[in-house]
Amino acid sequence: MVTRLKEAVFMPKYVADFKHSNILRFTLIFFPIKRLLVLKSSCYSFYYSYCIILGSLHKWPLHQVDVKNAFLIGHLTETIFMEQPPDFLDPKFPNHLYLYGLKQAPCAWFQRLSTFFSTRMCFMYLLVYVDDLILTSNEPEFIRSCISRMNSEFAIKDNGPLSHFMGLEVVYTCDGLFLSQDKYAHDICTRVGLLSSKPVATPLSTSDYLMSLGKPFHDPTI
């Protein structure tokens, strides 16, 4: 039985059973991602992420990069034995074996990314969500140089200036940034069929009256 330890990015919330066919046990489960709950809970929580605040206050450009096949380019430090599934045997390429969901893949990818950035001494902040990256720096030219070097190391997709991230829309203003969830809310209303509903000024009805029947709650804040 393996649990997430304090060395991980965030505290454990559940216990999971991870098994390998070679009986190896790993005491460290690592996820190089920003907390999804913090980023999607509200627009204000996302605004207070360190990378976005620095870029907005200093009026630095915010750039977004998506690494292609990030879990396939990490360097593994141990030997792992695998074989092709019985129904997918390829006699021409018997050595083409790699599990995209390998449990060591996230840590191996993060270690390679950290090694890549540690070779440069520059003032840059980076927000990593698995294979989605947001870069901000006091030198726009360094962002372009860094993206060019990343592209020579592994395949990436340059999405240009930051516009959308995890359901949030980023709008640039003369004073900074405006974060909006308009598209995210629109997609939810479309999914549940409420796009044609009539809007109301209040979240609850103002014509309902409360009755004093029954016993009061011992804790009215519940």
PDB file of C-alpha atoms in Angstrom:
ATOM      1  CA  MET A   1       0.000   0.000   0.000  1.00  0.00           C
ATOM      2  CA  VAL A   2       1.492   3.313  -1.092  1.00  0.00           C
ATOM      3  CA  THR A   3       0.430   6.745   0.108  1.00  0.00           C
ATOM      4  CA  ARG A   4       1.300  10.208  -1.079  1.00  0.00           C
ATOM      5  CA  LEU A   5       3.935  11.606   1.250  1.00  0.00           C
ATOM      6  CA  LYS A   6       4.742  15.160   2.297  1.00  0.00           C
ATOM      7  CA  GLU A   7       7.449  15.276  -0.379  1.00  0.00           C
ATOM      8  CA  ALA A   8       4.715  15.472  -3.021  1.00  0.00           C
ATOM      9  CA  VAL A   9       3.427  18.771  -4.359  1.00  0.00           C
ATOM     10  CA  PHE A  10       0.298  18.711  -2.246  1.00  0.00           C
ATOM     11  CA  MET A  11      -0.972  16.820   0.787  1.00  0.00           C
ATOM     12  CA  PRO A  12      -2.557  13.353   0.439  1.00  0.00           C
ATOM     13  CA  LYS A  13      -6.319  13.071   0.190  1.00  0.00           C
ATOM     14  CA  TYR A  14      -6.680   9.380  -0.397  1.00  0.00           C
ATOM     15  CA  VAL A  15      -4.756   6.139  -0.364  1.00  0.00           C
ATOM     16  CA  ALA A  16      -4.250   4.216  -3.584  1.00  0.00           C
ATOM     17  CA  ASP A  17      -2.822   0.797  -4.300  1.00  0.00           C
ATOM     18  CA  PHE A  18      -0.148   0.942  -7.008  1.00  0.00           C
ATOM     19  CA  LYS A  19       1.138  -2.354  -8.311  1.00  0.00           C
ATOM     20  CA  HIS A  20       3.778  -3.321 -10.861  1.00  0.00           C
ATOM     21  CA  SER A  21       4.304  -6.715 -12.365  1.00  0.00           C
ATOM     22  CA  ASN A  22       7.965  -6.633 -11.289  1.00  0.00           C
ATOM     23  CA  ILE A  23       7.010  -6.270  -7.586  1.00  0.00           C
ATOM     24  CA  LEU A  24       8.667  -2.847  -7.322  1.00  0.00           C
ATOM     25  CA  ARG A  25       7.237  -0.499  -4.699  1.00  0.00           C
ATOM     26  CA  PHE A  26       7.514   3.270  -4.922  1.00  0.00           C
ATOM     27  CA  THR A  27       7.281   5.328  -1.738  1.00  0.00           C
ATOM     28  CA  LEU A  28       7.056   8.656  -3.544  1.00  0.00           C
ATOM     29  CA  ILE A  29       4.183   9.585  -5.825  1.00  0.00           C
ATOM     30  CA  PHE A  30       4.912  12.891  -7.560  1.00  0.00           C
ATOM     31  CA  PHE A  31       2.615  15.077  -9.632  1.00  0.00           C
ATOM     32  CA  PRO A  32       4.219  18.213 -11.185  1.00  0.00           C
ATOM     33  CA  ILE A  33       0.954  20.158 -11.465  1.00  0.00           C
ATOM     34  CA  LYS A  34      -0.637  23.192  -9.931  1.00  0.00           C
ATOM     35  CA  ARG A  35      -3.655  22.335  -7.770  1.00  0.00           C
ATOM     36  CA  LEU A  36      -6.667  22.035 -10.039  1.00  0.00           C
ATOM     37  CA  LEU A  37      -9.006  22.899  -7.180  1.00  0.00           C
ATOM     38  CA  VAL A  38      -7.220  26.191  -6.525  1.00  0.00           C
ATOM     39  CA  LEU A  39      -7.241  27.187 -10.185  1.00  0.00           C
ATOM     40  CA  LYS A  40     -10.854  26.304 -10.982  1.00  0.00           C
ATOM     41  CA  SER A  41     -12.610  27.050  -7.688  1.00  0.00           C
ATOM     42  CA  SER A  42     -12.930  30.745  -8.440  1.00  0.00           C
ATOM     43  CA  CYS A  43     -11.495  33.472 -10.590  1.00  0.00           C
ATOM     44  CA  TYR A  44      -9.879  35.122  -7.568  1.00  0.00           C
ATOM     45  CA  SER A  45      -8.025  31.962  -6.539  1.00  0.00           C
ATOM     46  CA  PHE A  46      -6.529  31.692  -9.994  1.00  0.00           C
ATOM     47  CA  TYR A  47      -5.543  35.384  -9.989  1.00  0.00           C
ATOM     48  CA  TYR A  48      -3.475  34.880  -6.864  1.00  0.00           C
ATOM     49  CA  SER A  49      -1.310  32.221  -8.419  1.00  0.00           C
ATOM     50  CA  TYR A  50       2.215  33.534  -8.201  1.00  0.00           C
ATOM     51  CA  CYS A  51       3.062  33.417 -11.869  1.00  0.00           C
ATOM     52  CA  ILE A  52       0.004  35.408 -12.980  1.00  0.00           C
ATOM     53  CA  ILE A  53       0.432  38.052 -10.278  1.00  0.00           C
ATOM     54  CA  LEU A  54       4.057  38.760 -11.194  1.00  0.00           C
ATOM     55  CA  GLY A  55       3.275  39.035 -14.874  1.00  0.00           C
ATOM     56  CA  SER A  56       0.381  41.412 -14.239  1.00  0.00           C
ATOM     57  CA  LEU A  57       2.084  43.674 -11.687  1.00  0.00           C
ATOM     58  CA  HIS A  58       5.274  44.076 -13.702  1.00  0.00           C
ATOM     59  CA  LYS A  59       3.388  44.184 -17.020  1.00  0.00           C
ATOM     60  CA  TRP A  60       5.453  41.295 -18.346  1.00  0.00           C
ATOM     61  CA  PRO A  61       4.186  39.254 -21.301  1.00  0.00           C
ATOM     62  CA  LEU A  62       2.526  35.961 -20.396  1.00  0.00           C
ATOM     63  CA  HIS A  63       3.168  33.186 -22.889  1.00  0.00           C
ATOM     64  CA  GLN A  64       1.626  29.719 -23.085  1.00  0.00           C
ATOM     65  CA  VAL A  65       3.307  26.533 -24.348  1.00  0.00           C
ATOM     66  CA  ASP A  66       1.983  22.979 -24.695  1.00  0.00           C
ATOM     67  CA  VAL A  67       4.586  20.186 -24.762  1.00  0.00           C
ATOM     68  CA  LYS A  68       3.664  17.372 -27.119  1.00  0.00           C
ATOM     69  CA  ASN A  69       3.853  13.829 -25.710  1.00  0.00           C
ATOM     70  CA  ALA A  70       5.458  15.076 -22.502  1.00  0.00           C
ATOM     71  CA  PHE A  71       5.264  11.703 -20.740  1.00  0.00           C
ATOM     72  CA  LEU A  72       7.171  10.027 -23.565  1.00  0.00           C
ATOM     73  CA  ILE A  73      10.325  12.168 -23.463  1.00  0.00           C
ATOM     74  CA  GLY A  74      11.407  11.687 -19.859  1.00  0.00           C
ATOM     75  CA  HIS A  75      14.590   9.738 -19.069  1.00  0.00           C
ATOM     76  CA  LEU A  76      13.921   6.758 -16.800  1.00  0.00           C
ATOM     77  CA  THR A  77      16.616   5.883 -14.264  1.00  0.00           C
ATOM     78  CA  GLU A  78      15.610   2.262 -13.689  1.00  0.00           C
ATOM     79  CA  THR A  79      15.075  -0.739 -15.937  1.00  0.00           C
ATOM     80  CA  ILE A  80      11.446  -1.565 -16.664  1.00  0.00           C
ATOM     81  CA  PHE A  81      10.404  -4.781 -18.390  1.00  0.00           C
ATOM     82  CA  MET A  82       7.418  -4.654 -20.711  1.00  0.00           C
ATOM     83  CA  GLU A  83       5.985  -6.674 -23.543  1.00  0.00           C
ATOM     84  CA  GLN A  84       3.516  -5.995 -26.297  1.00  0.00           C
ATOM     85  CA  PRO A  85      -0.087  -7.046 -25.613  1.00  0.00           C
ATOM     86  CA  PRO A  86      -1.004 -10.418 -27.157  1.00  0.00           C
ATOM     87  CA  ASP A  87      -3.495  -8.884 -29.602  1.00  0.00           C
ATOM     88  CA  PHE A  88      -1.136  -6.091 -30.689  1.00  0.00           C
ATOM     89  CA  LEU A  89       2.070  -7.938 -31.486  1.00  0.00           C
ATOM     90  CA  ASP A  90       4.167  -6.263 -34.165  1.00  0.00           C
ATOM     91  CA  PRO A  91       6.929  -8.585 -35.423  1.00  0.00           C
ATOM     92  CA  LYS A  92       8.510  -5.748 -37.432  1.00  0.00           C
ATOM     93  CA  PHE A  93       8.920  -3.512 -34.383  1.00  0.00           C
ATOM     94  CA  PRO A  94       9.117  -5.778 -31.319  1.00  0.00           C
ATOM     95  CA  ASN A  95      10.982  -3.132 -29.313  1.00  0.00           C
ATOM     96  CA  HIS A  96       8.371  -0.403 -29.720  1.00  0.00           C
ATOM     97  CA  LEU A  97       7.203  -0.467 -26.133  1.00  0.00           C
ATOM     98  CA  TYR A  98       6.251   2.483 -23.991  1.00  0.00           C
ATOM     99  CA  LEU A  99       3.342   2.998 -21.641  1.00  0.00           C
ATOM    100  CA  TYR A 100       2.098   6.578 -21.751  1.00  0.00           C
ATOM    101  CA  GLY A 101       0.523   6.117 -18.325  1.00  0.00           C
ATOM    102  CA  LEU A 102       3.665   4.761 -16.682  1.00  0.00           C
ATOM    103  CA  LYS A 103       3.746   5.822 -13.036  1.00  0.00           C
ATOM    104  CA  GLN A 104       7.320   7.092 -13.337  1.00  0.00           C
ATOM    105  CA  ALA A 105       6.522   9.168 -16.446  1.00  0.00           C
ATOM    106  CA  PRO A 106       5.287  12.374 -14.681  1.00  0.00           C
ATOM    107  CA  CYS A 107       8.349  12.518 -12.424  1.00  0.00           C
ATOM    108  CA  ALA A 108      10.730  11.711 -15.290  1.00  0.00           C
ATOM    109  CA  TRP A 109       9.188  14.459 -17.429  1.00  0.00           C
ATOM    110  CA  PHE A 110       9.420  17.019 -14.628  1.00  0.00           C
ATOM    111  CA  GLN A 111      13.053  16.120 -13.933  1.00  0.00           C
ATOM    112  CA  ARG A 112      13.965  16.595 -17.577  1.00  0.00           C
ATOM    113  CA  LEU A 113      12.110  19.909 -17.712  1.00  0.00           C
ATOM    114  CA  SER A 114      13.845  21.085 -14.520  1.00  0.00           C
ATOM    115  CA  THR A 115      17.237  20.097 -15.916  1.00  0.00           C
ATOM    116  CA  PHE A 116      16.507  22.019 -19.100  1.00  0.00           C
ATOM    117  CA  PHE A 117      15.677  25.249 -17.264  1.00  0.00           C
ATOM    118  CA  SER A 118      18.440  24.928 -14.660  1.00  0.00           C
ATOM    119  CA  THR A 119      21.077  25.339 -17.366  1.00  0.00           C
ATOM    120  CA  ARG A 120      20.039  28.966 -17.918  1.00  0.00           C
ATOM    121  CA  MET A 121      20.447  31.815 -15.432  1.00  0.00           C
ATOM    122  CA  CYS A 122      17.600  34.211 -16.115  1.00  0.00           C
ATOM    123  CA  PHE A 123      14.766  35.991 -14.354  1.00  0.00           C
ATOM    124  CA  MET A 124      11.777  33.917 -15.382  1.00  0.00           C
ATOM    125  CA  TYR A 125       8.745  32.392 -13.676  1.00  0.00           C
ATOM    126  CA  LEU A 126       7.108  29.264 -14.969  1.00  0.00           C
ATOM    127  CA  LEU A 127       3.729  27.714 -14.175  1.00  0.00           C
ATOM    128  CA  VAL A 128       3.520  24.018 -15.102  1.00  0.00           C
ATOM    129  CA  TYR A 129       0.294  22.038 -15.335  1.00  0.00           C
ATOM    130  CA  VAL A 130       1.459  18.619 -16.565  1.00  0.00           C
ATOM    131  CA  ASP A 131       2.288  19.509 -20.199  1.00  0.00           C
ATOM    132  CA  ASP A 132       0.796  23.022 -20.306  1.00  0.00           C
ATOM    133  CA  LEU A 133       3.229  25.819 -19.458  1.00  0.00           C
ATOM    134  CA  ILE A 134       2.841  29.543 -18.796  1.00  0.00           C
ATOM    135  CA  LEU A 135       6.004  31.640 -18.967  1.00  0.00           C
ATOM    136  CA  THR A 136       6.533  35.198 -17.795  1.00  0.00           C
ATOM    137  CA  SER A 137       9.761  37.185 -17.656  1.00  0.00           C
ATOM    138  CA  ASN A 138      11.069  40.721 -17.518  1.00  0.00           C
ATOM    139  CA  GLU A 139      12.714  40.124 -20.904  1.00  0.00           C
ATOM    140  CA  PRO A 140      10.311  39.162 -23.726  1.00  0.00           C
ATOM    141  CA  GLU A 141      13.250  38.177 -25.897  1.00  0.00           C
ATOM    142  CA  PHE A 142      14.267  35.537 -23.383  1.00  0.00           C
ATOM    143  CA  ILE A 143      10.789  33.977 -23.555  1.00  0.00           C
ATOM    144  CA  ARG A 144      11.138  33.607 -27.318  1.00  0.00           C
ATOM    145  CA  SER A 145      14.663  32.246 -26.918  1.00  0.00           C
ATOM    146  CA  CYS A 146      13.527  29.772 -24.267  1.00  0.00           C
ATOM    147  CA  ILE A 147      10.631  28.555 -26.417  1.00  0.00           C
ATOM    148  CA  SER A 148      13.010  28.122 -29.349  1.00  0.00           C
ATOM    149  CA  ARG A 149      15.378  26.046 -27.228  1.00  0.00           C
ATOM    150  CA  MET A 150      12.500  23.953 -25.903  1.00  0.00           C
ATOM    151  CA  ASN A 151      11.358  23.306 -29.466  1.00  0.00           C
ATOM    152  CA  SER A 152      14.831  22.013 -30.325  1.00  0.00           C
ATOM    153  CA  GLU A 153      14.751  19.693 -27.294  1.00  0.00           C
ATOM    154  CA  PHE A 154      11.214  18.299 -27.671  1.00  0.00           C
ATOM    155  CA  ALA A 155       8.180  18.993 -29.846  1.00  0.00           C
ATOM    156  CA  ILE A 156       5.964  21.799 -28.548  1.00  0.00           C
ATOM    157  CA  LYS A 157       3.006  23.836 -29.717  1.00  0.00           C
ATOM    158  CA  ASP A 158       3.378  27.580 -29.275  1.00  0.00           C
ATOM    159  CA  ASN A 159      -0.067  28.947 -28.402  1.00  0.00           C
ATOM    160  CA  GLY A 160       1.084  32.559 -28.359  1.00  0.00           C
ATOM    161  CA  PRO A 161       0.089  35.081 -25.676  1.00  0.00           C
ATOM    162  CA  LEU A 162      -1.918  33.625 -22.804  1.00  0.00           C
ATOM    163  CA  SER A 163      -5.628  33.713 -23.660  1.00  0.00           C
ATOM    164  CA  HIS A 164      -7.313  30.644 -22.097  1.00  0.00           C
ATOM    165  CA  PHE A 165      -6.165  28.432 -19.251  1.00  0.00           C
ATOM    166  CA  MET A 166      -8.216  25.732 -17.487  1.00  0.00           C
ATOM    167  CA  GLY A 167     -11.580  27.231 -18.391  1.00  0.00           C
ATOM    168  CA  LEU A 168     -10.558  30.829 -17.685  1.00  0.00           C
ATOM    169  CA  GLU A 169     -10.314  33.543 -20.316  1.00  0.00           C
ATOM    170  CA  VAL A 170      -7.522  36.101 -19.981  1.00  0.00           C
ATOM    171  CA  VAL A 171      -8.300  39.586 -21.323  1.00  0.00           C
ATOM    172  CA  TYR A 172      -5.517  42.170 -21.417  1.00  0.00           C
ATOM    173  CA  THR A 173      -6.281  45.740 -20.361  1.00  0.00           C
ATOM    174  CA  CYS A 174      -4.196  48.889 -20.052  1.00  0.00           C
ATOM    175  CA  ASP A 175      -4.050  48.374 -16.271  1.00  0.00           C
ATOM    176  CA  GLY A 176      -3.315  44.648 -16.212  1.00  0.00           C
ATOM    177  CA  LEU A 177      -5.398  41.522 -16.728  1.00  0.00           C
ATOM    178  CA  PHE A 178      -9.078  40.627 -16.514  1.00  0.00           C
ATOM    179  CA  LEU A 179      -9.915  36.974 -15.856  1.00  0.00           C
ATOM    180  CA  SER A 180     -13.327  35.816 -17.009  1.00  0.00           C
ATOM    181  CA  GLN A 181     -15.239  32.534 -16.860  1.00  0.00           C
ATOM    182  CA  ASP A 182     -17.827  33.646 -19.414  1.00  0.00           C
ATOM    183  CA  LYS A 183     -16.976  30.915 -21.929  1.00  0.00           C
ATOM    184  CA  TYR A 184     -16.795  28.286 -19.177  1.00  0.00           C
ATOM    185  CA  ALA A 185     -20.256  29.269 -17.880  1.00  0.00           C
ATOM    186  CA  HIS A 186     -21.602  29.380 -21.445  1.00  0.00           C
ATOM    187  CA  ASP A 187     -20.354  25.835 -22.100  1.00  0.00           C
ATOM    188  CA  ILE A 188     -21.972  24.569 -18.878  1.00  0.00           C
ATOM    189  CA  CYS A 189     -25.330  26.164 -19.765  1.00  0.00           C
ATOM    190  CA  THR A 190     -25.125  24.651 -23.235  1.00  0.00           C
ATOM    191  CA  ARG A 191     -24.310  21.209 -21.841  1.00  0.00           C
ATOM    192  CA  VAL A 192     -27.277  21.147 -19.427  1.00  0.00           C
ATOM    193  CA  GLY A 193     -29.716  22.817 -21.839  1.00  0.00           C
ATOM    194  CA  LEU A 194     -30.176  26.091 -19.936  1.00  0.00           C
ATOM    195  CA  LEU A 195     -28.823  28.432 -22.588  1.00  0.00           C
ATOM    196  CA  SER A 196     -32.326  29.590 -23.588  1.00  0.00           C
ATOM    197  CA  SER A 197     -33.518  30.111 -19.995  1.00  0.00           C
ATOM    198  CA  LYS A 198     -34.718  33.542 -18.935  1.00  0.00           C
ATOM    199  CA  PRO A 199     -32.268  35.466 -16.732  1.00  0.00           C
ATOM    200  CA  VAL A 200     -33.267  36.629 -13.251  1.00  0.00           C
ATOM    201  CA  ALA A 201     -31.978  39.455 -11.092  1.00  0.00           C
ATOM    202  CA  THR A 202     -31.786  37.380  -7.888  1.00  0.00           C
ATOM    203  CA  PRO A 203     -30.588  33.800  -7.327  1.00  0.00           C
ATOM    204  CA  LEU A 204     -33.741  32.923  -5.300  1.00  0.00           C
ATOM    205  CA  SER A 205     -37.386  33.841  -5.449  1.00  0.00           C
ATOM    206  CA  THR A 206     -38.289  37.046  -3.569  1.00  0.00           C
ATOM    207  CA  SER A 207     -41.987  36.198  -3.175  1.00  0.00           C
ATOM    208  CA  ASP A 208     -41.644  33.148  -0.922  1.00  0.00           C
ATOM    209  CA  TYR A 209     -42.322  33.563   2.797  1.00  0.00           C
ATOM    210  CA  LEU A 210     -40.688  31.588   5.576  1.00  0.00           C
ATOM    211  CA  MET A 211     -42.768  29.933   8.288  1.00  0.00           C
ATOM    212  CA  SER A 212     -41.880  29.766  11.966  1.00  0.00           C
ATOM    213  CA  LEU A 213     -43.111  26.176  12.415  1.00  0.00           C
ATOM    214  CA  GLY A 214     -40.755  23.604  13.887  1.00  0.00           C
ATOM    215  CA  LYS A 215     -37.818  23.806  16.249  1.00  0.00           C
ATOM    216  CA  PRO A 216     -34.937  26.178  15.522  1.00  0.00           C
ATOM    217  CA  PHE A 217     -31.577  24.713  14.563  1.00  0.00           C
ATOM    218  CA  HIS A 218     -28.945  24.539  17.259  1.00  0.00           C
ATOM    219  CA  ASP A 219     -26.495  25.997  14.743  1.00  0.00           C
ATOM    220  CA  PRO A 220     -28.181  28.372  12.265  1.00  0.00           C
ATOM    221  CA  THR A 221     -24.985  28.645  10.217  1.00  0.00           C
ATOM    222  CA  ILE A 222     -25.294  25.063   8.962  1.00  0.00           C
TER     223      ILE A 222
END
